Coordinates of N, CA and C and ligand atoms in Angstrom, one line a residue:
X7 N 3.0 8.5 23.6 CA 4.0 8.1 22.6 C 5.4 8.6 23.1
X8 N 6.7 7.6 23.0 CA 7.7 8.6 23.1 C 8.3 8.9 22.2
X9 N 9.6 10.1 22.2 CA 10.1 10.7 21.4 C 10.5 9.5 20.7
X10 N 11.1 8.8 21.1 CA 11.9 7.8 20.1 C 10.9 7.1 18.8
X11 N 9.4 6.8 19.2 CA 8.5 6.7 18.8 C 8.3 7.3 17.7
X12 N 7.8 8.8 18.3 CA 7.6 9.5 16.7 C 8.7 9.8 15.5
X13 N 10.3 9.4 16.3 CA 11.9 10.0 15.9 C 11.2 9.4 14.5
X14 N 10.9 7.8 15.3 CA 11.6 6.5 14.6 C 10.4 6.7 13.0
X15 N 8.9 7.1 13.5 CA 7.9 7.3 12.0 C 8.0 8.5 11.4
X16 N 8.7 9.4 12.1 CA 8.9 10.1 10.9 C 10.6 10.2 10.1
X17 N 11.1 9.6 10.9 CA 12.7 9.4 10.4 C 12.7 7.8 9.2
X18 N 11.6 6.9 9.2 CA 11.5 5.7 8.6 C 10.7 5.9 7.3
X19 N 9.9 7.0 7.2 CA 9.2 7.4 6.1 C 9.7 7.4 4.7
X20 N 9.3 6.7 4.1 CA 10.2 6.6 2.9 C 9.3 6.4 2.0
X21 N 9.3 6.6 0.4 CA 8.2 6.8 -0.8 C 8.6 5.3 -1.0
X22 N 7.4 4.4 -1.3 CA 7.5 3.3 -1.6 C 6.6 3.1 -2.8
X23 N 7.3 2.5 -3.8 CA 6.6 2.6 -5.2 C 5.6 1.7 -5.6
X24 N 4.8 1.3 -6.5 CA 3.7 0.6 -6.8 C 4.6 -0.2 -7.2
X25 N 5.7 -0.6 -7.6 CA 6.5 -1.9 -8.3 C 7.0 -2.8 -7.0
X26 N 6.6 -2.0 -5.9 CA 7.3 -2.7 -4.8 C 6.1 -3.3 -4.1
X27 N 4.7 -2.5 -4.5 CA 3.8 -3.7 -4.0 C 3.5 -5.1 -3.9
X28 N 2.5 -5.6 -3.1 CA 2.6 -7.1 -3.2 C 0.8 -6.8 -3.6
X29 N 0.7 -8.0 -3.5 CA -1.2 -8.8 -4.0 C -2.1 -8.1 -2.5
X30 N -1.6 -8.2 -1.6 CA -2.6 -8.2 -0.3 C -3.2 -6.7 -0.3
X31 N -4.2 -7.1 -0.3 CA -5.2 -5.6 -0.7 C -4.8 -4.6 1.1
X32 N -5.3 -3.4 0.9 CA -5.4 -2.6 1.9 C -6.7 -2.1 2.0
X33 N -6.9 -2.1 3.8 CA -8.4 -2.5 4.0 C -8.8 -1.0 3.7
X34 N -10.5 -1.1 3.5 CA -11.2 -0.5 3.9 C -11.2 0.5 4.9
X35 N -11.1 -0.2 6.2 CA -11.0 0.6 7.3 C -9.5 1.0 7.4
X36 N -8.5 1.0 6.7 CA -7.2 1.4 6.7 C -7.2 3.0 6.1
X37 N -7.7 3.0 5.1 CA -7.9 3.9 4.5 C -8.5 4.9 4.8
X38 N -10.0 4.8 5.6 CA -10.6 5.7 6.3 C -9.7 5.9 7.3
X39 N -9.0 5.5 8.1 CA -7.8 6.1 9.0 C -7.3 7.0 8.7
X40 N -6.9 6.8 7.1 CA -5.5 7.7 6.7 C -6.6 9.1 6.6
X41 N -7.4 8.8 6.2 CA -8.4 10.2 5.4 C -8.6 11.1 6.7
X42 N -9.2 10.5 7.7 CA -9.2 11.0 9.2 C -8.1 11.6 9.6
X43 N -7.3 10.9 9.3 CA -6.1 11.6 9.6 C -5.4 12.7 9.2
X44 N -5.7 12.4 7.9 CA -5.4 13.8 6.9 C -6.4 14.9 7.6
X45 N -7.6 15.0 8.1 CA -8.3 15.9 8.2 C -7.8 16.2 9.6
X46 N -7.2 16.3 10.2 CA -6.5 17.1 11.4 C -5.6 17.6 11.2
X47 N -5.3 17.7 9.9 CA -4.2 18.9 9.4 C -4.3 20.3 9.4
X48 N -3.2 21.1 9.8 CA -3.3 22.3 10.0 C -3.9 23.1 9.4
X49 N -4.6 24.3 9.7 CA -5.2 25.0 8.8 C -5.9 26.2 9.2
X50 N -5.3 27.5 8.5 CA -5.3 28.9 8.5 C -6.8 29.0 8.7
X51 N -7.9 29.7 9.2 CA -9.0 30.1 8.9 C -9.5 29.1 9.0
X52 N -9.6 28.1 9.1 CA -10.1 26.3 8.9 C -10.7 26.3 7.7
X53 N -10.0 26.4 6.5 CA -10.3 26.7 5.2 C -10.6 25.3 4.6
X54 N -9.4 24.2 5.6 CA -10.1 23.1 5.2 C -9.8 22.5 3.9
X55 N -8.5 23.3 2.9 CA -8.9 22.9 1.3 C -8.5 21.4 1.1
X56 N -8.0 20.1 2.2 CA -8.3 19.0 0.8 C -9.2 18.5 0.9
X57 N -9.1 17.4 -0.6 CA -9.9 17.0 -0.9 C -9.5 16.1 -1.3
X58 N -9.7 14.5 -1.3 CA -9.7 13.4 -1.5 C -10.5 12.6 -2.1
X59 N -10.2 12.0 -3.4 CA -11.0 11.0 -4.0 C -10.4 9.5 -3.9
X60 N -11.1 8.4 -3.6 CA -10.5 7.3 -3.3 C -11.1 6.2 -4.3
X61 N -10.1 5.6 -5.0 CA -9.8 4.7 -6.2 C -9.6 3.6 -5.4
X62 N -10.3 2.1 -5.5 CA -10.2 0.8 -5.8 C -10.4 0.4 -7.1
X63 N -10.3 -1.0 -7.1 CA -10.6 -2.2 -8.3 C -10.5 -1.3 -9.3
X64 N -12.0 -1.2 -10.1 CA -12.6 -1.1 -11.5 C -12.1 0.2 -11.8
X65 N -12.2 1.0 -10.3 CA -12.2 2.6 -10.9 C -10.5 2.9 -11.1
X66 N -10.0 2.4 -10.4 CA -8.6 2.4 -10.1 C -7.5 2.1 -11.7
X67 N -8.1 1.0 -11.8 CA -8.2 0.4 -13.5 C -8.3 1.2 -14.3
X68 N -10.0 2.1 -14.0 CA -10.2 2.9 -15.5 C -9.1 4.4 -15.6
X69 N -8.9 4.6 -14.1 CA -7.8 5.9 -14.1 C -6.5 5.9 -14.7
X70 N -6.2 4.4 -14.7 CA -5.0 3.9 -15.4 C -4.8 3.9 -16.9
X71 N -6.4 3.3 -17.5 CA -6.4 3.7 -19.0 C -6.6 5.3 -19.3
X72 N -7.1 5.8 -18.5 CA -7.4 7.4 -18.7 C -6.3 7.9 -18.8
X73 N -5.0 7.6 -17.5 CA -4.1 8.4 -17.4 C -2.9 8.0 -19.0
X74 N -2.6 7.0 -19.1 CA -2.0 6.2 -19.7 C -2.7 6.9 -21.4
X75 N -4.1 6.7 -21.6 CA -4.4 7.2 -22.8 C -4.3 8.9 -22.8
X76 N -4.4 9.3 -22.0 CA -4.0 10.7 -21.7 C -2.5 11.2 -22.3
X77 N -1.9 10.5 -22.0 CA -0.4 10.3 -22.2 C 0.1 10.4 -23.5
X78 N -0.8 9.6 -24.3 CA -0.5 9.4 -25.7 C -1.0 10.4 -26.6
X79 N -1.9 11.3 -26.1 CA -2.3 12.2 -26.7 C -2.0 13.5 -26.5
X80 N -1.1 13.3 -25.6 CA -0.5 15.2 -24.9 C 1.1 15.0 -25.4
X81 N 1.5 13.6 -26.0 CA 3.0 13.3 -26.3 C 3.3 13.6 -27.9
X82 N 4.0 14.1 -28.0 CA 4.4 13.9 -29.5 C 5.1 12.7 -30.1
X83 N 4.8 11.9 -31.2 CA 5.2 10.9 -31.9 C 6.5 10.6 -30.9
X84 N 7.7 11.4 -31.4 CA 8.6 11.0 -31.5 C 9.2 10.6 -30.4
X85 N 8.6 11.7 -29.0 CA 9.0 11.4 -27.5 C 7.9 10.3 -26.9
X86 N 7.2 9.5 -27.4 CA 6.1 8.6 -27.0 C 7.0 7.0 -26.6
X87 N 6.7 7.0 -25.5 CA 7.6 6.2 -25.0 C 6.3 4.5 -24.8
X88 N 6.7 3.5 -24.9 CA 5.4 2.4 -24.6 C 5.8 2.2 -23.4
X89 N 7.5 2.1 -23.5 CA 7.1 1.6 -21.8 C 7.3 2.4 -20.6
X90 N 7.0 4.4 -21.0 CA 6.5 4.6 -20.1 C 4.8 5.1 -20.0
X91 N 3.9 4.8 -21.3 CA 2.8 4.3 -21.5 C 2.7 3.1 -20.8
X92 N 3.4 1.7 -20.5 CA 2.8 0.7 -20.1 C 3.2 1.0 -18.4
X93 N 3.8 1.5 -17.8 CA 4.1 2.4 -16.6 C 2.8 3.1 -15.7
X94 N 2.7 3.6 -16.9 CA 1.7 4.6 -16.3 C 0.4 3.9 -16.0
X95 N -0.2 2.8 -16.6 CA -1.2 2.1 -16.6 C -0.8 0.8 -15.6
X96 N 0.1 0.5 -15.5 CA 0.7 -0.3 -14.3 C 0.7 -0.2 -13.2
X97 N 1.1 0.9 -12.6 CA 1.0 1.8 -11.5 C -0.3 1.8 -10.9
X98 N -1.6 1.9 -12.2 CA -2.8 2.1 -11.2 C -3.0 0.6 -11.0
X99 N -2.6 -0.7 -11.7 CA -2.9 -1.6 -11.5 C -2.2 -2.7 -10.1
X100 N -1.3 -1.8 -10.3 CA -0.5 -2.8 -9.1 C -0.6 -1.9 -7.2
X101 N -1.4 -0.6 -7.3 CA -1.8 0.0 -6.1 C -2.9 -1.0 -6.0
X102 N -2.9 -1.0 -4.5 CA -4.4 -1.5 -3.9 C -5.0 -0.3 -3.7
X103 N -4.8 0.5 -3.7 CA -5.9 1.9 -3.4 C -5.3 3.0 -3.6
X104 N -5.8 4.2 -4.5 CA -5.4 5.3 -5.2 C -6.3 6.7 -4.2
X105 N -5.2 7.4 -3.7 CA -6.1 8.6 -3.6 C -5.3 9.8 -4.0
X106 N -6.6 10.3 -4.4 CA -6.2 11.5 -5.6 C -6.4 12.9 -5.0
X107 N -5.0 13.6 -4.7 CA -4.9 14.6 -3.9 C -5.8 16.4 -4.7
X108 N -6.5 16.8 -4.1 CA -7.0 17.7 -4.2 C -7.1 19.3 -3.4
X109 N -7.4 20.0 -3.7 CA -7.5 21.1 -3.0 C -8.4 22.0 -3.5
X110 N -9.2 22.7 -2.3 CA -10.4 23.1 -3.0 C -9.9 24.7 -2.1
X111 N -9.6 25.4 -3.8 CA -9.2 26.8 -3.4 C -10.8 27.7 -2.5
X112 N -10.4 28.6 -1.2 CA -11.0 29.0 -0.6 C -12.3 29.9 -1.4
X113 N -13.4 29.6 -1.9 CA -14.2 30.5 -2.4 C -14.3 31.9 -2.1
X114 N -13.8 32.2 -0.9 CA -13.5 34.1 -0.8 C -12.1 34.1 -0.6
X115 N -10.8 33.5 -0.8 CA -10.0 33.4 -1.3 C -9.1 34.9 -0.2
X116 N -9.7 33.9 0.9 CA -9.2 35.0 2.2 C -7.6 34.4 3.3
X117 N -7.3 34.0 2.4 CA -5.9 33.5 2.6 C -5.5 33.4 1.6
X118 N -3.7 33.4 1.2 CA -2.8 33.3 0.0 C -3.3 31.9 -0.4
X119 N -3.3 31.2 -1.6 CA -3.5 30.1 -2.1 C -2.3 29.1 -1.6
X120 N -0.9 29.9 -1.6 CA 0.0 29.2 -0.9 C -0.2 28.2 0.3
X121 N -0.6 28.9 1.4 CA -1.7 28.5 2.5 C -2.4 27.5 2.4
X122 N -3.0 27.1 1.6 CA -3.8 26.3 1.4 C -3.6 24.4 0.7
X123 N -1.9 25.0 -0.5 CA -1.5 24.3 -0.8 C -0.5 23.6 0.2
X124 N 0.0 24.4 1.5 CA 1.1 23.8 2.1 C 0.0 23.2 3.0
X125 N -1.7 23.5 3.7 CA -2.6 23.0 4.5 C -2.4 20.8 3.7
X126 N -2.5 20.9 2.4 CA -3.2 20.0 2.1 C -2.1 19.1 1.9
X127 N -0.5 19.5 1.6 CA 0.3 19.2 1.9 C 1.0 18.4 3.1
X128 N 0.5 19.1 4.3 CA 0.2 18.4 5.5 C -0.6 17.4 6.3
X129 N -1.0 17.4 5.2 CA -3.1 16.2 5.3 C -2.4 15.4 4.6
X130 N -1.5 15.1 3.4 CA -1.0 13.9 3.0 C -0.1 13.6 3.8
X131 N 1.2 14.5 4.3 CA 2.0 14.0 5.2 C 1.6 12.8 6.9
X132 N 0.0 13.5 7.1 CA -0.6 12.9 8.2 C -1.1 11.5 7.9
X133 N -1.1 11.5 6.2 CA -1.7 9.7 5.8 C 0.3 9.1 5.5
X134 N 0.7 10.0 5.0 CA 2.0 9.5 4.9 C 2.8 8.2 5.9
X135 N 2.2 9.5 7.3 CA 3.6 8.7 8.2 C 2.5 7.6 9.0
X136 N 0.8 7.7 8.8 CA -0.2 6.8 9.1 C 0.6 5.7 8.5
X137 N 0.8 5.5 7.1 CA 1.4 4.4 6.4 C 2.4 4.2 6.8
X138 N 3.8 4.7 7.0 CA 5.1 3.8 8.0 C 5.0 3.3 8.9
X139 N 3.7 4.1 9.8 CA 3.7 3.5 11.3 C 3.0 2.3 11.2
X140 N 2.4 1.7 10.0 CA 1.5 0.8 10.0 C 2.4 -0.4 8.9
X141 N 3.5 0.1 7.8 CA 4.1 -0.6 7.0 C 3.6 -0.6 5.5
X142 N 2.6 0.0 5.6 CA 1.9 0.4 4.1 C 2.5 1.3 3.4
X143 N 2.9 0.6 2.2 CA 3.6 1.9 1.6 C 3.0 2.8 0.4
X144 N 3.5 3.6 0.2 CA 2.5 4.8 -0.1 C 3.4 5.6 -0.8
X145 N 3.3 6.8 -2.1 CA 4.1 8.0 -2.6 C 3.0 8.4 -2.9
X146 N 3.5 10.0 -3.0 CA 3.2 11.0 -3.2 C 3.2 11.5 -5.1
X147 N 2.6 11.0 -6.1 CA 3.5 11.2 -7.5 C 2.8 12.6 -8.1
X148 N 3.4 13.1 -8.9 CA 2.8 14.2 -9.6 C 3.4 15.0 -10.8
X149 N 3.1 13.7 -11.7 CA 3.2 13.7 -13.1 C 2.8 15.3 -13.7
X150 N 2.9 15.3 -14.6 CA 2.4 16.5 -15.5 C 1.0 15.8 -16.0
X151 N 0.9 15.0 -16.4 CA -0.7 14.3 -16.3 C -2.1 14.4 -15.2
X152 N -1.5 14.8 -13.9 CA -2.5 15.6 -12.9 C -3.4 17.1 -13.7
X153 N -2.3 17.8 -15.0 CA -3.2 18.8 -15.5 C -4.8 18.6 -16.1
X154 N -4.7 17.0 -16.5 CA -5.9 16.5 -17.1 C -7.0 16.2 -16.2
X155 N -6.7 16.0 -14.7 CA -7.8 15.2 -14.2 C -8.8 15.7 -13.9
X156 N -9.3 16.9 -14.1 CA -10.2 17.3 -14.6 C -11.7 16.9 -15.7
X157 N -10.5 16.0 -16.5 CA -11.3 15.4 -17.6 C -12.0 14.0 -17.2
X158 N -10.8 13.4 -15.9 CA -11.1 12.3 -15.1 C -13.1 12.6 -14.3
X159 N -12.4 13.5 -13.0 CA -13.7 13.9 -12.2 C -14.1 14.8 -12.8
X160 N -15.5 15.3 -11.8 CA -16.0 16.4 -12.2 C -15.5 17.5 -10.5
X161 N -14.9 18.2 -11.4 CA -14.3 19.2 -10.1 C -15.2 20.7 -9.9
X162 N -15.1 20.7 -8.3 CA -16.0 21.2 -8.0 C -15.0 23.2 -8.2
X163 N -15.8 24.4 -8.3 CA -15.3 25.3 -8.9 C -14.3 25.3 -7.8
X164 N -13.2 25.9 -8.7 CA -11.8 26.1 -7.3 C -11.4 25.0 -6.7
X165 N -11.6 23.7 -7.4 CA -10.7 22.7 -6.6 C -9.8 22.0 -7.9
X166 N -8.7 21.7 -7.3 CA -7.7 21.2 -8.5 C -6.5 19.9 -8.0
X167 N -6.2 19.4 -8.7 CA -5.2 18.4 -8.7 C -3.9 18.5 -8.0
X168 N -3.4 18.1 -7.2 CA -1.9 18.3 -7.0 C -1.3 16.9 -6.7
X169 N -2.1 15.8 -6.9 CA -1.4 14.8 -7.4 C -2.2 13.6 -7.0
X170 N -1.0 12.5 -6.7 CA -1.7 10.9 -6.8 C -1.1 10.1 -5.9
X171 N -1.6 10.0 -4.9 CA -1.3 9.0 -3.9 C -1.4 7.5 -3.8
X172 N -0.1 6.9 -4.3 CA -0.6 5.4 -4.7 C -0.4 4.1 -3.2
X173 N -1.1 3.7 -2.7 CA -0.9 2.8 -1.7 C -0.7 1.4 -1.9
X174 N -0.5 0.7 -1.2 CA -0.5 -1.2 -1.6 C 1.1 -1.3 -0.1
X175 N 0.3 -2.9 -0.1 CA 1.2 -3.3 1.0 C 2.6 -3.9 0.5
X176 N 3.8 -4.3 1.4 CA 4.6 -4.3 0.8 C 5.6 -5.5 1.4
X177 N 7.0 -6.2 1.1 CA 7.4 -6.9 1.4 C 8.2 -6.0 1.8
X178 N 9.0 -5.9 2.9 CA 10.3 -5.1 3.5 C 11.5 -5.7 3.3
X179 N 12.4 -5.5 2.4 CA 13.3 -6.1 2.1 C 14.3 -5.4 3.1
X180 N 14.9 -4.3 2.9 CA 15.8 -3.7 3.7 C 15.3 -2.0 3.6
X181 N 15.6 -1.9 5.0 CA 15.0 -0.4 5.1 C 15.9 0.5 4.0
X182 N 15.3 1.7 3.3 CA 16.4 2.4 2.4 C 16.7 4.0 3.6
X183 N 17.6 4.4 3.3 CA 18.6 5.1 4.2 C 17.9 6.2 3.7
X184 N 17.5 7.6 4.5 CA 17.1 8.7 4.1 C 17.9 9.6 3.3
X185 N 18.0 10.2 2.1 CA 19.1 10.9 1.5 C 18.9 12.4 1.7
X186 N 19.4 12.7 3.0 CA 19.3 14.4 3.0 C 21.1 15.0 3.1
X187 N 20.5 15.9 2.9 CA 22.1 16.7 3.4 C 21.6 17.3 4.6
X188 N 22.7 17.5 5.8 CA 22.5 17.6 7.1 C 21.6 19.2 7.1
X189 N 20.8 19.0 8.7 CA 19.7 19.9 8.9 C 20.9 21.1 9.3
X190 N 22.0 20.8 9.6 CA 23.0 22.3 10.0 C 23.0 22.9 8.8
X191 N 23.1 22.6 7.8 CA 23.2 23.4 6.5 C 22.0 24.3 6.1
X192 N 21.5 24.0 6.8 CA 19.9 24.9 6.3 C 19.3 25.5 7.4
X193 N 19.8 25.5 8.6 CA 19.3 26.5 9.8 C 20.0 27.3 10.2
X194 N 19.8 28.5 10.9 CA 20.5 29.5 10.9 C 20.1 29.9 12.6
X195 N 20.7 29.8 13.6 CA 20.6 30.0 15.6 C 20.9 31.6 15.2
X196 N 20.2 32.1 15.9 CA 20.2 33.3 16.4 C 20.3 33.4 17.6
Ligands
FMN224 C1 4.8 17.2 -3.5 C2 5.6 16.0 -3.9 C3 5.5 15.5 -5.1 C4 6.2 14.3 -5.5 N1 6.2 13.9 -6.8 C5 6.9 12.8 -7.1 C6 6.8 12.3 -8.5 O1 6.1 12.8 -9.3 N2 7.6 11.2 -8.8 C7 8.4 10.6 -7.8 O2 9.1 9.6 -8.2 N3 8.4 11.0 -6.6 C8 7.7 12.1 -6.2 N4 7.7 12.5 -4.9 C9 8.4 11.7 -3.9 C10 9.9 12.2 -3.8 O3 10.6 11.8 -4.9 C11 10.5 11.6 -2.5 O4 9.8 12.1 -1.4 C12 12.0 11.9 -2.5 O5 12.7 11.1 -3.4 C13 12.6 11.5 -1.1 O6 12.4 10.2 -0.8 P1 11.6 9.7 0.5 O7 10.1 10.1 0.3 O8 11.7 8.2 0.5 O9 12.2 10.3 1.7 C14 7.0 13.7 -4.5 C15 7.0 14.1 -3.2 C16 6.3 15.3 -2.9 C17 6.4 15.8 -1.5

């Protein structure tokens, strides 16, 4: 690969939202890529913590009513919004495939937890820039509704939520421009 190569997928990476999906499903074998992929991410001790659940069709659907009815019940009257209740259940319906970011804290808890959260952090980044380099777009979301999913799966002791990875293919309208403030601002040569 050349430099320009990797400049260009990790400099093109951009969160692309489930409203910007189109109908064309994402394969099967696309997705075991990304998961592969994710698992050659860094890691202290090879502690190993993510963990990945993977949502199609029906189940993908029922996450939507779950998260969505979830919603309505952790909201008070007056801040209960419908249309971002009808959002929330949209979202699972317009991804072609949902994976639900996990972390399964170290059972002898022989590294900072930190560690573990920035390991699995890295495993999404490795499906992340999977998805640019291939045009599939993909975000990272993490609602305050991730506290519940619990109630969704059955989680194994010490493993927990850190969010929702929504995928689906997309039409490329025009690339959007990365919004940072320059990297001199934040490094410091010695
Ligand atoms: C850990 C993490 C959590 C995020 N959670 C959300 C979220 O809940 N909602 C959202 O709109 N974007 C979320 N994002 C995506 C960021 O908003 C996005 O990365 C940022 O706006 C920069 O845009 P870019 O990804 O296109 O460069 C999250 C990103 C990360 C790394």
């Amino acid at each position: 690969m050349s430099m320009d190569d990797i400049n260009e997928v990790i400099r093109n990476r951009r969160s692309v939202f489930p409203v910007q999906y189109n109908e064309k499903a994402v394969s099967k074998a696309f997705i075991k890529t990304l998961l592969e992929n994710a698992n050659h991410a860094p890691t202290h001790r090879l502690t190993q913590p993510w963990r990945f659940k993977v949502l199609q069709g029906d189940a993908k659907d029922r996450l939507g009513v779950f998260l969505s009815d979830t919603y309505t019940d952790i909201t008070v009257n007056e801040d209960f919004s419908p249309f971002k209740h009808k959002k929330i259940k949209g979202k699972c319906t317009s991804a072609s495939a949902i994976i639900i970011i996990c972390m399964q804290r170290d059972p002898k808890e022989r590294i900072p937890e930190w560690e573990e959260v920035a390991s699995t952090a890295m495993a999404v980044q490795n499906m992340w820039l999977t998805c640019t380099a291939n045009d599939i777009g993909c975000y990272w979301s993490s609602p305050k509704l991730i506290e519940y999913m619990g109630d969704f799966f059955d989680f194994e002791e010490g493993e927990r939520c850190l969010g929702i990875f929504y995928l689906g293919n997309y039409d490329k309208v025009e690339e959007r421009v990365s919004k940072r403030d320059p990297i001199e601002d934040k490094v410091q040569w010695l």
